[in-house]
Short mmCIF file of C-alpha atoms in Angstrom, two decimals:
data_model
loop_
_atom_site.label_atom_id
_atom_site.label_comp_id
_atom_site.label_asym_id
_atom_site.label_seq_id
_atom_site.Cartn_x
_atom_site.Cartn_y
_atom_site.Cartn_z
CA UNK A 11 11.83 -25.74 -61.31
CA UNK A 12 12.13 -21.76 -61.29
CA UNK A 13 11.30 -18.91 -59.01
CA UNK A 14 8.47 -19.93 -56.93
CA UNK A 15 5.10 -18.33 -57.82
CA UNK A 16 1.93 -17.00 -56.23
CA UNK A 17 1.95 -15.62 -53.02
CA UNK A 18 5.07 -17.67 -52.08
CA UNK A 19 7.94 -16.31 -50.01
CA UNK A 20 11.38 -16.78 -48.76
CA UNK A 21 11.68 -17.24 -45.12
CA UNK A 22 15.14 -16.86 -42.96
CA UNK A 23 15.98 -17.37 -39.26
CA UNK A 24 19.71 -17.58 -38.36
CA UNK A 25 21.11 -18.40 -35.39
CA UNK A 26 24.78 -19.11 -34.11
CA UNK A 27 26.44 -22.50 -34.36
CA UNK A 28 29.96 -21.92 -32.51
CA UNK A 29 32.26 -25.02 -33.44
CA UNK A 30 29.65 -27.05 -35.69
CA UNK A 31 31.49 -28.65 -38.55
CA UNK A 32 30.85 -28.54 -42.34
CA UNK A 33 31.93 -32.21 -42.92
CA UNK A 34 29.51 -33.21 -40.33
CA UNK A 35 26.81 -31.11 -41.40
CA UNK A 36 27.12 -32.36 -44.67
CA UNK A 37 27.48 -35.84 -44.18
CA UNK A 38 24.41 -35.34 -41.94
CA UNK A 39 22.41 -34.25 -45.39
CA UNK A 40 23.36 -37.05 -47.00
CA UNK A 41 20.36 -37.77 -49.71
CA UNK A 42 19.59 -34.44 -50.44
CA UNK A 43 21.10 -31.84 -52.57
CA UNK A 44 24.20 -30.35 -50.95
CA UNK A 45 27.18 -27.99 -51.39
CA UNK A 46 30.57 -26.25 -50.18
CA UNK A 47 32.74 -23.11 -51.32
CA UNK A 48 35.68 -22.27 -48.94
CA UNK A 49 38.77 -20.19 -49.72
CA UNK A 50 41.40 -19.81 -46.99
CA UNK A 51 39.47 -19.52 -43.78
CA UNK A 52 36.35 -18.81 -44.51
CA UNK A 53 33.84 -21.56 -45.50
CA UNK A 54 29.99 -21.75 -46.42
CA UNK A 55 27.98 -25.42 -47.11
CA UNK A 56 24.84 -25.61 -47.65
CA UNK A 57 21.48 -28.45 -47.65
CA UNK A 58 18.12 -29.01 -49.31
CA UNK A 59 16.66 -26.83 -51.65
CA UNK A 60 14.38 -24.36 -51.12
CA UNK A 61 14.52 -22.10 -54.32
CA UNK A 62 16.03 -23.60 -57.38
CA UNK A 63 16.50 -21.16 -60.71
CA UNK A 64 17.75 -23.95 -64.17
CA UNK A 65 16.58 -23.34 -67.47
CA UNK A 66 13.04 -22.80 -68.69
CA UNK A 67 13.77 -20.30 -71.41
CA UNK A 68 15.46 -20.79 -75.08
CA UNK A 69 18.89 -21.59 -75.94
CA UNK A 70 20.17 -18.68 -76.44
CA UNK A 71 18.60 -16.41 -73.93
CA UNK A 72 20.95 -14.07 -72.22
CA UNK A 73 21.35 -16.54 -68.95
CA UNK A 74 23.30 -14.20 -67.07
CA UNK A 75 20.30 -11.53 -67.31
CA UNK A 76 17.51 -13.89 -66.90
CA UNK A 77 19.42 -15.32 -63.43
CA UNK A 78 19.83 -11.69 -61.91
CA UNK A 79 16.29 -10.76 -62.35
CA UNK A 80 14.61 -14.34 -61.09
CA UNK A 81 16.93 -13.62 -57.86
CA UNK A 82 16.37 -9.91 -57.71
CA UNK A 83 12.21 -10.92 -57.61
CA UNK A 84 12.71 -13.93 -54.70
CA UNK A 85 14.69 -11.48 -52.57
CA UNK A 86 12.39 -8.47 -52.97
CA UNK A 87 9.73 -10.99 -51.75
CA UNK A 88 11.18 -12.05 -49.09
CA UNK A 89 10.39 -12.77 -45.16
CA UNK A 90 12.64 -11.30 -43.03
CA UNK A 91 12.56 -11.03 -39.24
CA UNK A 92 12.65 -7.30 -37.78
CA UNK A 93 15.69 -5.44 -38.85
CA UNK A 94 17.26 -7.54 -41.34
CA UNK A 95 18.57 -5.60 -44.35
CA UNK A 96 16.54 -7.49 -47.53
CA UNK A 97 18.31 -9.51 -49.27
CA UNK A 98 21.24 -9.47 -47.31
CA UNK A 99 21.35 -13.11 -46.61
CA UNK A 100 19.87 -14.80 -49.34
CA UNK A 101 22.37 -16.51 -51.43
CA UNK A 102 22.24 -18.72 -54.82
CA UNK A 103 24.94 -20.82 -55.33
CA UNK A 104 26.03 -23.30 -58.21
CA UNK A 105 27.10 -22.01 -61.98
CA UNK A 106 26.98 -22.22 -65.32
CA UNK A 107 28.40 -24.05 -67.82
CA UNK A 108 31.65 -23.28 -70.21
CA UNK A 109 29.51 -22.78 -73.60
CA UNK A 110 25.89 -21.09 -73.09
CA UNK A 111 24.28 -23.77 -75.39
CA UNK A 112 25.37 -26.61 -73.53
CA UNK A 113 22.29 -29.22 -72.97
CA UNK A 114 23.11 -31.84 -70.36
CA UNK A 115 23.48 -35.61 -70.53
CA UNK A 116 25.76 -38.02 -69.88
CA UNK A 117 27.88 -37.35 -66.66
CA UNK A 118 26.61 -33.92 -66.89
CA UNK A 119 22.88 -35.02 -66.97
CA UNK A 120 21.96 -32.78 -63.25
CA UNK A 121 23.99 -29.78 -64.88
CA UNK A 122 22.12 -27.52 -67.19
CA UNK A 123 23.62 -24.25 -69.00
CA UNK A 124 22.58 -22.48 -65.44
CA UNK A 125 21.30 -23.96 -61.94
CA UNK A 126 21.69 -22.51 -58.74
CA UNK A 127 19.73 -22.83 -55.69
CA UNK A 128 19.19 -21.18 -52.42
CA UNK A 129 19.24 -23.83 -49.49
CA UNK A 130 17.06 -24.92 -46.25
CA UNK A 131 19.92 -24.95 -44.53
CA UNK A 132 23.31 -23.00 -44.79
CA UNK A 133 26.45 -23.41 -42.25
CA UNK A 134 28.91 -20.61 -42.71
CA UNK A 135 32.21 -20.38 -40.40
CA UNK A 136 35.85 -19.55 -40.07
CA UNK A 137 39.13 -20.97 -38.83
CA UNK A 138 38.10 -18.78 -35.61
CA UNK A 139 35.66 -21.39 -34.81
CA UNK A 140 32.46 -19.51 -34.77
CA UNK A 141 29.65 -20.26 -37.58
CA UNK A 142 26.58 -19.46 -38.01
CA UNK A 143 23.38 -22.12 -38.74
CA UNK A 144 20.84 -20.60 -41.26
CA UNK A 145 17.37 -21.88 -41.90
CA UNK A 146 14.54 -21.08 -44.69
CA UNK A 147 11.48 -22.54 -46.39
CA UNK A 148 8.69 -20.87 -48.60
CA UNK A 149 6.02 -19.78 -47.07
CA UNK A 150 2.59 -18.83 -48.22
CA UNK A 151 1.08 -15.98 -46.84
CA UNK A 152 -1.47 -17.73 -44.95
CA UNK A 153 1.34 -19.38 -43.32
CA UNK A 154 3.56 -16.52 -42.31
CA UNK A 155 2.48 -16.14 -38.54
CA UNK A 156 4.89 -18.40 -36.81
CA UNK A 157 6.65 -19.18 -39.68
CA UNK A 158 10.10 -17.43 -37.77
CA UNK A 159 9.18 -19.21 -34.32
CA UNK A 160 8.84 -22.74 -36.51
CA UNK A 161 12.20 -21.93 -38.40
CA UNK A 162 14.13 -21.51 -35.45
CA UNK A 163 13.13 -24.51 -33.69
CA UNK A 164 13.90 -26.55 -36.78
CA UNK A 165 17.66 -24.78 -36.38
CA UNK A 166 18.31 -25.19 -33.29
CA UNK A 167 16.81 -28.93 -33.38
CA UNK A 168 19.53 -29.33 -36.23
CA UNK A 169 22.16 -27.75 -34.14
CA UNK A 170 21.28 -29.88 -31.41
CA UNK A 171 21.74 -33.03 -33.57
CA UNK A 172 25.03 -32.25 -35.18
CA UNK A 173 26.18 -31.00 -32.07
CA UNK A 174 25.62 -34.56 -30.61
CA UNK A 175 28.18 -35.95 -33.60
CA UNK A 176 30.81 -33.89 -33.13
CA UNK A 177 32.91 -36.33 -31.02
CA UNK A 178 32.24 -39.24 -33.67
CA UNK A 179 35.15 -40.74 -35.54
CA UNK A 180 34.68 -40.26 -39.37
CA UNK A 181 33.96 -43.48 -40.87
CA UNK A 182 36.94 -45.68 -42.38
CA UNK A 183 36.26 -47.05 -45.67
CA UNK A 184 37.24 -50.06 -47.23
CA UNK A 185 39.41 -49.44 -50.52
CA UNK A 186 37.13 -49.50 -53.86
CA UNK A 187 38.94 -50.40 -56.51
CA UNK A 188 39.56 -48.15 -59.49
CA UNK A 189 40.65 -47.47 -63.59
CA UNK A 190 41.80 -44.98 -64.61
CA UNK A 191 41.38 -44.13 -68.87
CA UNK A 192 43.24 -40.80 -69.92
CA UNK A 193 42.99 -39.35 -73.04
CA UNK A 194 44.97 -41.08 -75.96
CA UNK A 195 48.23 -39.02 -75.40
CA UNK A 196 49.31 -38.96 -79.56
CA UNK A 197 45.68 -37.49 -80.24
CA UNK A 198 46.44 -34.84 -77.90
CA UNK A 199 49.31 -33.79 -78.82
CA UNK A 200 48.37 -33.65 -82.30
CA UNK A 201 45.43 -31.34 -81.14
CA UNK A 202 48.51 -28.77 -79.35
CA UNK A 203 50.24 -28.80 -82.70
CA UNK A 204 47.13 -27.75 -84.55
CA UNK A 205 46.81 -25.10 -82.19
CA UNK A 206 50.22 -24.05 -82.59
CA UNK A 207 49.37 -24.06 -86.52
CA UNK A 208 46.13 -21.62 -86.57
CA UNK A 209 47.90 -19.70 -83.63
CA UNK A 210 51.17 -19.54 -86.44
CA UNK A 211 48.42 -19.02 -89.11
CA UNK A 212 47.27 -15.52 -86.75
CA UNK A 213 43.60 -16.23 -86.60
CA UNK A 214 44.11 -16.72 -82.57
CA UNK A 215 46.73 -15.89 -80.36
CA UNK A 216 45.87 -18.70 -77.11
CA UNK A 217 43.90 -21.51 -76.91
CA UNK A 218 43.19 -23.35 -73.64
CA UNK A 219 43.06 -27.27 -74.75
CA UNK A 220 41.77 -29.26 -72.26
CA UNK A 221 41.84 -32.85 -71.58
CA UNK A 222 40.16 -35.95 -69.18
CA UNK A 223 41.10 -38.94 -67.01
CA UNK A 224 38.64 -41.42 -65.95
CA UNK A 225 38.08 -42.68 -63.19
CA UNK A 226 35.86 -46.14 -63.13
CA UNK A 227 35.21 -48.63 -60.33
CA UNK A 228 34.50 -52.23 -60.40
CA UNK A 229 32.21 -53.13 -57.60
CA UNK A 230 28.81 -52.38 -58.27
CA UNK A 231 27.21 -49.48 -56.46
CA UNK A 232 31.12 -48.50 -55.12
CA UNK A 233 31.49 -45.45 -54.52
CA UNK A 234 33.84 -42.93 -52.76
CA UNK A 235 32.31 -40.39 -50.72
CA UNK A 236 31.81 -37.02 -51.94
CA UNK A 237 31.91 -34.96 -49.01
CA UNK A 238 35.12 -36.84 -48.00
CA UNK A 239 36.64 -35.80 -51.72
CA UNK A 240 35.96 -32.66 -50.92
CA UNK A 241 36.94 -32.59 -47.34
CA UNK A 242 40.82 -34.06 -48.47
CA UNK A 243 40.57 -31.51 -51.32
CA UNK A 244 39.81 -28.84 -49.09
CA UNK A 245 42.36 -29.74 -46.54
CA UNK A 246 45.19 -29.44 -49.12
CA UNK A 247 44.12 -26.83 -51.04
CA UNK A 248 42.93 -23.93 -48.50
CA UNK A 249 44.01 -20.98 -50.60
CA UNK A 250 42.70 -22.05 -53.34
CA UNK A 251 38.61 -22.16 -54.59
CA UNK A 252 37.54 -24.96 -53.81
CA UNK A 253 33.93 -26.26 -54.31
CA UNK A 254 31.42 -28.95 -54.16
CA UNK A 255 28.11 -28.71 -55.57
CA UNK A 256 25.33 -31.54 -55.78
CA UNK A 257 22.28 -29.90 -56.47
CA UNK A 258 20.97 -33.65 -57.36
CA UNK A 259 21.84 -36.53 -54.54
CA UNK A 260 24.89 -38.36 -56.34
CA UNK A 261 25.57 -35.93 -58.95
CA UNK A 262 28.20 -33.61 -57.99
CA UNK A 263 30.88 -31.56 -59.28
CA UNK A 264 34.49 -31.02 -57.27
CA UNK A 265 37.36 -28.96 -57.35
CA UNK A 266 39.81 -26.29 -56.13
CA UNK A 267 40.76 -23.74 -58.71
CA UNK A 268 43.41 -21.17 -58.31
CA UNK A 269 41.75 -18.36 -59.65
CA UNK A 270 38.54 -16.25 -59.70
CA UNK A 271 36.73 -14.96 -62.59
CA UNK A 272 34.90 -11.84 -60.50
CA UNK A 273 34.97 -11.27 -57.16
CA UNK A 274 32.19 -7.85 -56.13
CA UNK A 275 31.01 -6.44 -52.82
CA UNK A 276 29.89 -3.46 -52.73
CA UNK A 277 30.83 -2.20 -55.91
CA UNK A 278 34.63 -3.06 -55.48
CA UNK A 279 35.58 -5.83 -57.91
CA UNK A 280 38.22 -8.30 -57.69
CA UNK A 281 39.75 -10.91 -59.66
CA UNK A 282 43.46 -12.32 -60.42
CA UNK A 283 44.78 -13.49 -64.31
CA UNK A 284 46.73 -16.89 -63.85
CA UNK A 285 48.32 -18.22 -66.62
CA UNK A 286 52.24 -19.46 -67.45
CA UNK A 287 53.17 -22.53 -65.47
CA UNK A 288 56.18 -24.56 -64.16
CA UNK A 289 56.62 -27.42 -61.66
CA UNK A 290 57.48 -26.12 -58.12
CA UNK A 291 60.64 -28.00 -57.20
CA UNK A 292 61.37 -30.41 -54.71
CA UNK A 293 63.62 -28.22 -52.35
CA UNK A 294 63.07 -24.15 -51.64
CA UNK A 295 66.32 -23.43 -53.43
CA UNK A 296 64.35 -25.27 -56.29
CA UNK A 297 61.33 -23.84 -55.99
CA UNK A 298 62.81 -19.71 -56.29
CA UNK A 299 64.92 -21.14 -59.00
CA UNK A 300 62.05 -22.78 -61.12
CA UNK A 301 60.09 -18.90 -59.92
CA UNK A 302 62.80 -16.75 -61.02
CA UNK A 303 62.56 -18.74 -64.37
CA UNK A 304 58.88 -18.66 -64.66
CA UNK A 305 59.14 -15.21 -64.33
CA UNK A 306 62.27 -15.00 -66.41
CA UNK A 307 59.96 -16.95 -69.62
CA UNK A 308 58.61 -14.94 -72.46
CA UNK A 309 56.20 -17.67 -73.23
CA UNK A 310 54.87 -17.49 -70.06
CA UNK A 311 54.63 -14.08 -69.79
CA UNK A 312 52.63 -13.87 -73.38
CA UNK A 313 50.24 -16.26 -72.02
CA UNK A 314 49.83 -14.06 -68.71
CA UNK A 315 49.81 -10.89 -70.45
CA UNK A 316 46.91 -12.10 -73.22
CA UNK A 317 44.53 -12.84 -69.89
CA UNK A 318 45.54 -9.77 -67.90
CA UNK A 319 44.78 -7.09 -71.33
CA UNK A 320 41.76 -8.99 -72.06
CA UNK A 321 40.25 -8.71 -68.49
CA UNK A 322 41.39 -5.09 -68.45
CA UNK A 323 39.44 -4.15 -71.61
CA UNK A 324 36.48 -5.86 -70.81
CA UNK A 325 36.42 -3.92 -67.03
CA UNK A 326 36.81 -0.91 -68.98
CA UNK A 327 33.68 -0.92 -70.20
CA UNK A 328 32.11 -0.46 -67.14
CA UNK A 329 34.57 1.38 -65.03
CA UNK A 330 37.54 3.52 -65.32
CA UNK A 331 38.40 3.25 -62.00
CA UNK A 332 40.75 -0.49 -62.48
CA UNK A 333 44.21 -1.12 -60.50
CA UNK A 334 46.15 -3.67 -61.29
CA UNK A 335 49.59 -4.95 -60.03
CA UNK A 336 52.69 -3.21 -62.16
CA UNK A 337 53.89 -6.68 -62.91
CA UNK A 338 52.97 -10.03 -62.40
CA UNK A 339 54.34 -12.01 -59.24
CA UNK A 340 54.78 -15.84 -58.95
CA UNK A 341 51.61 -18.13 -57.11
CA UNK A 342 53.13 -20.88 -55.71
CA UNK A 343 51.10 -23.89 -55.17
CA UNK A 344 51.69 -27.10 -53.87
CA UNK A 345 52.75 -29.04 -57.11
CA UNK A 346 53.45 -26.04 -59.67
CA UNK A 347 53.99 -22.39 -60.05
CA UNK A 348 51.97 -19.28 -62.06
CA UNK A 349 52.22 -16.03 -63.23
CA UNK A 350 49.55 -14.19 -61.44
CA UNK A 351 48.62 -10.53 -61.69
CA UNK A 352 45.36 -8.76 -59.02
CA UNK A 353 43.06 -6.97 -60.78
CA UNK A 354 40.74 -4.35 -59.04
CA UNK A 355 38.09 -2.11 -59.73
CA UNK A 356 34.96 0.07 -58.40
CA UNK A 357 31.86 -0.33 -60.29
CA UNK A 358 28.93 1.15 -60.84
CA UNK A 359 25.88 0.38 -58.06
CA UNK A 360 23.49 -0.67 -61.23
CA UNK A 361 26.59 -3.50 -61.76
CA UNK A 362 26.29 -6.50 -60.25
CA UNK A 363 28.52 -9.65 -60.13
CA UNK A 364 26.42 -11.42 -63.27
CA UNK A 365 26.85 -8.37 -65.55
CA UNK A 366 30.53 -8.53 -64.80
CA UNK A 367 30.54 -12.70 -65.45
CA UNK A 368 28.47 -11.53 -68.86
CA UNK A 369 31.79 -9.19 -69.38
CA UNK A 370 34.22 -11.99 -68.63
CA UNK A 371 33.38 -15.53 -69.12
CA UNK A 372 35.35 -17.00 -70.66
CA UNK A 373 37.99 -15.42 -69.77
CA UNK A 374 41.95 -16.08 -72.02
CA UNK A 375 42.72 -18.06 -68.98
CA UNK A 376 40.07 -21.34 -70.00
CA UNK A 377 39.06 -20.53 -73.11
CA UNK A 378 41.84 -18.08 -75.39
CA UNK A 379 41.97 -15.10 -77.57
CA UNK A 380 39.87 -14.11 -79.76
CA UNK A 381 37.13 -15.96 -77.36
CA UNK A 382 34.66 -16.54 -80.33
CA UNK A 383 37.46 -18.21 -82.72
CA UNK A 384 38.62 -19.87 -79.68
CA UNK A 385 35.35 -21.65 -78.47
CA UNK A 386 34.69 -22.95 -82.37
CA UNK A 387 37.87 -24.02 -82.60
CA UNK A 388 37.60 -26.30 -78.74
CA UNK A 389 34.67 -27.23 -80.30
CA UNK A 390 36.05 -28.74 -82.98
CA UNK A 391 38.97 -30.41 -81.33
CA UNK A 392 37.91 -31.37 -77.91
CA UNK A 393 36.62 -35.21 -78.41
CA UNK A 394 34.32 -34.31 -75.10
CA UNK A 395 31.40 -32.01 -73.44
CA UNK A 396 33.08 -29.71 -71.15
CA UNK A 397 29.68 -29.15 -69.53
CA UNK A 398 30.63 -27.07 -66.84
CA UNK A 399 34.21 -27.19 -66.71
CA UNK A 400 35.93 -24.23 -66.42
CA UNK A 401 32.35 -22.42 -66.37
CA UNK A 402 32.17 -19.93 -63.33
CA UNK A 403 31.01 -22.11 -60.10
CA UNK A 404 29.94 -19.97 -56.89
CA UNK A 405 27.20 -17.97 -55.19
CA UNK A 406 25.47 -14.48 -55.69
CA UNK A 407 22.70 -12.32 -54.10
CA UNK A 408 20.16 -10.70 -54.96
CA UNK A 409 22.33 -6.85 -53.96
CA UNK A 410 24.62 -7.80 -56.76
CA UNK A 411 27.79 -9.44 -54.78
CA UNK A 412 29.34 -12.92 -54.84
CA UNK A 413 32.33 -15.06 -55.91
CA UNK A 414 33.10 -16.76 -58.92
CA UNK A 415 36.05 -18.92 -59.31
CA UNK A 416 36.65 -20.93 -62.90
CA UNK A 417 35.75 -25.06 -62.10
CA UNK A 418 39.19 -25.75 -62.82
CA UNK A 419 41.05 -28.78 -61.19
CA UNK A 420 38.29 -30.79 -61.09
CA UNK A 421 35.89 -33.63 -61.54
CA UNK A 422 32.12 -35.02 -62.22
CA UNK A 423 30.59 -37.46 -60.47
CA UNK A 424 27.32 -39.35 -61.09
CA UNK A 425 27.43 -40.83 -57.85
CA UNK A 426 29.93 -43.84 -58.81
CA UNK A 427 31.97 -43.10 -61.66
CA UNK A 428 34.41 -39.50 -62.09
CA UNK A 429 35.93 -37.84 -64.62
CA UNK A 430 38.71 -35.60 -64.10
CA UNK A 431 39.66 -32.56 -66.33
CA UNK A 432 42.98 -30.55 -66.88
CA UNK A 433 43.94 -28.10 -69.50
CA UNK A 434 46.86 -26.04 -70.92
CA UNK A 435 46.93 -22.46 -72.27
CA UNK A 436 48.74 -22.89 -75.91
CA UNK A 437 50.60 -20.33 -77.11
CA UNK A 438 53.44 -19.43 -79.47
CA UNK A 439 56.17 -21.14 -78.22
CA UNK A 440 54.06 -24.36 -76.37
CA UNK A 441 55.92 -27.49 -76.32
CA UNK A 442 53.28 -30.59 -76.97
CA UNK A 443 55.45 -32.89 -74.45
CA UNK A 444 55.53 -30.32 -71.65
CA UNK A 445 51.93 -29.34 -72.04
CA UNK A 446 50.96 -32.73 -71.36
CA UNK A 447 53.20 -33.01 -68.45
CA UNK A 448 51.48 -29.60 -67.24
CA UNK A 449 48.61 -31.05 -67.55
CA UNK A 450 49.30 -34.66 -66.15
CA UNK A 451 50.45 -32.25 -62.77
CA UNK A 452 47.07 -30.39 -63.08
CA UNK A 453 44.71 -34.02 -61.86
CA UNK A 454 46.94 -34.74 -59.03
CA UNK A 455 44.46 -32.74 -56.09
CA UNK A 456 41.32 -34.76 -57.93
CA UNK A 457 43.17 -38.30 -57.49
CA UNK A 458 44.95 -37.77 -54.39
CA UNK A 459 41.40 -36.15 -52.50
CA UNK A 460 40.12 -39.75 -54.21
CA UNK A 461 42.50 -41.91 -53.20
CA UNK A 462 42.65 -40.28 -49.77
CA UNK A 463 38.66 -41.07 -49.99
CA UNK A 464 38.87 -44.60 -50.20
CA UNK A 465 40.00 -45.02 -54.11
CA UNK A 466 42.23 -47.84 -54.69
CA UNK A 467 43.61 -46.43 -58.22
CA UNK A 468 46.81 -48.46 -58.38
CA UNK A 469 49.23 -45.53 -56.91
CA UNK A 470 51.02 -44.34 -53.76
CA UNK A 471 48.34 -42.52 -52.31
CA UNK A 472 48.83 -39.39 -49.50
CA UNK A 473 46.70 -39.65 -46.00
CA UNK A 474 44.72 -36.11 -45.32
CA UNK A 475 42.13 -35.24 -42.48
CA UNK A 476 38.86 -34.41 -42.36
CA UNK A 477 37.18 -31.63 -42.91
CA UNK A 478 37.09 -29.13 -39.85
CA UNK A 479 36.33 -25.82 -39.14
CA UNK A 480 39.80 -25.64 -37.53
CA UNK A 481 42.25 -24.99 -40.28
CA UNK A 482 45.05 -22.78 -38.85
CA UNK A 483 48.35 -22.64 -40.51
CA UNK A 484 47.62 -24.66 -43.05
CA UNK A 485 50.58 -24.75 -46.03
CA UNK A 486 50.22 -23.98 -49.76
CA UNK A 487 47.10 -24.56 -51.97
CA UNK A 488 46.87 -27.24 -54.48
CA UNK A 489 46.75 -26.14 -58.22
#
């Protein structure tokens, strides 16, 4: 389905929701196709479809182009009560995949080279414990008398109902039994040393090698719970990205990446180049130690450096105005430590967040350097689809502004089985054993949300609470 045709419109009521939780209002939508995107203390999940843009054009087509304008001609369209600025609220959220030509199947069947859609219903809060309860639907304009009067009754009827939940204990699952299949270790490796060869050889300087871990279950029709995945996920990760999106009911992508590709409102862009990595350390005195000699690595800061120029250059063909940090300072996460430099920059007003993911994606940091000699060669060596892992995963509107994080640290559902994916920046200097350790630390959020969820995968598995809109002091993001 595309942009809806005819005399069709976009609709919008909002109204406030103090103390209404995501978890709840997602478990609530159960069925339908659903979402979440949270960093820190502010969170957004979303219901239903009410606009959906995937592909009806040829492979090939520029995606990021053909996206911006659908959205820009749903938004001009729109229904807005008196006084709201156009546009202003109406958000698309999903992504795109890694490689542009990607057709799905498999696991990745419900994920296309693009989808996003813009929701019936949208919660969006804060740890201060207000949120706000939107509500839309197409409307002809035959229909468009009471169509605001209608909307709001179905919010506040919603409201009403979740409201009613709030004091209901979350559901306690029996444990589902699991097996996990990771890729053949020796295959791998051999994969990082023919990496280091071309990289030796000078026809790329990084690759990003990426690998998966499987995740089956033996009871037919077992599942975990994907809103509790992504509730655990969320609850140890807060400042990372972390996301859930199931624009089909059982078919759902999850993860928390540390990163963003592009961040833009109002013409100021954002973004931050992670790469280099080491474990964090068991103790604090451990954990500066292990910093000071992440910092301290010429590997690692080759591997940061590569992302950081090749962001830079890209900007700079849009903008002149781009700040960046002097030197690179150490993200510590909850199981290991990167390099991390801020990027900023003001933009043109006729440049909007998908001309910027045109610029970027991929970026050094998922894919390597040169991109095109990079993609062939994952293409060659990667014994998988990525689909859309480590494709940019977020929202956009129709002004040009959104969030885009990398779907890093994360894993596919099809409503029973998962698989998990982790990769490794290879560079001169990579060590094949330690890049699969990297790696191996890289799918512990995805199995500990799981086990946490209900996931009996054969391992000491850590408790974690639900998902709340009451996340104060919370400690360090997951990787």
């Amino acid at each position: 389905m595309s942009a809806p045709a005819g005399a069709k419109r976009l609709a919008t009521v909002t109204i406030p929701a103090p103390d209404l939780r995501p978890d709840a209002f997602l478990s609530h939508g159960v069925g339908e196709a659903r979402g979440f995107w949270a960093r820190g203390r502010h969170w957004v999940a979303h219901r239903g479809v009410a606009v959906e843009l995937s592909p009806d054009v040829p492979s090939g087509a520029d995606r990021f182009g053909w996206v911006a304008e659908r959205a820009r001609e749903i938004a001009l369209a729109a229904l807005l009560p008196e006084g709201a600025a156009r546009g202003s609220r109406i958000r698309f959220y999903g992504g795109m995949s890694f490689c542009p030509d990607h057709e799905p199947s498999d696991v990745w069947a419900a994920f296309p080279a693009w989808r996003f859609q813009v929701p019936e219903f949208e919660l969006e809060g804060d740890d201060s414990g207000d949120a706000w309860l939107r509500a839309r639907t197409l409307v002809g304009a035959e229909e468009s008398g009471d169509v605001f009067v209608r909307l709001r009754h179905r919010a506040e009827a919603l409201r009403a109902e979740l409201a009613a939940l709030a004091d209901r204990s979350r559901a306690v699952h029996e444990p589902v039994r699991g097996e996990r299949t990771a890729t053949d270790r020796a295959t791998w490796e051999a994969a990082v040393d023919e990496s280091l060869r071309i990289i030796r050889g000078g026809s790329v300087s990084k690759v990003v090698l990426a690998r998966t871990l499987d995740v089956a279950f033996d009871e037919d029709g077992a599942a975990v719970d994907v809103v509790d995945v992504v509730s655990h996920l969320w609850e140890a990760s807060c400042g990372s990205h972390v996301f859930m999106f199931e624009p089909e009911p059982g078919a759902a992508l999850v993860g928390a990446a540390p990163e963003t590709v592009a961040t833009l409102r109002d013409g100021v862009f954002h973004a931050t180049a992670v790469a280099g990595s080491i474990r964090r350390g068991a103790s604090p005195r451990e954990q500066a130690e292990l910093a000071a000699e992440l910092l301290a690595s010429d590997k690692d800061r080759v591997e940061q450096r590569i992302a950081l120029d090749d962001m830079v250059t890209r900007l700079e063909t849009v903008s002149h105005q781009i700040r960046k940090d002097p030197q690179p300072h150490v993200l510590t996460l909850a199981r290991i430590q990167h390099l991390e430099t801020e990027i900023r920059a003001s933009v043109p007003p006729d440049v909007g967040i998908l001309d910027l993911l045109r610029l970027l994606h991929p970026t050094p940091a998922v894919c390597g350097l040169p991109r095109d000699t990079a993609m062939k060669f994952l293409s060659d060596e990667e014994p998988f689809d990525r689909g859309w892992y480590a494709g940019p995963v977020g929202w956009f509107d129709a002004d040009g502004n959104g969030i885009f994080a990398p779907a890093l640290r994360t894993g596919v559902t099809d409503g029973c089985d998962w698989r998990l994916f982790a990769g490794a920046g290879i560079v001169e200097g990579s060590v094949p054993a330690l890049e699969w350790d990297e790696t191996t630390i890289k799918f512990e959020p995805m199995l500990e949300a799981l086990e946490a969820s209900g996931a009996d995968l054969g391992r000491a598995s850590r408790a974690g609470s639900a998902l709340s809109s009451s996340r104060r002091g919370q400690e360090d993001p997951v990787a």
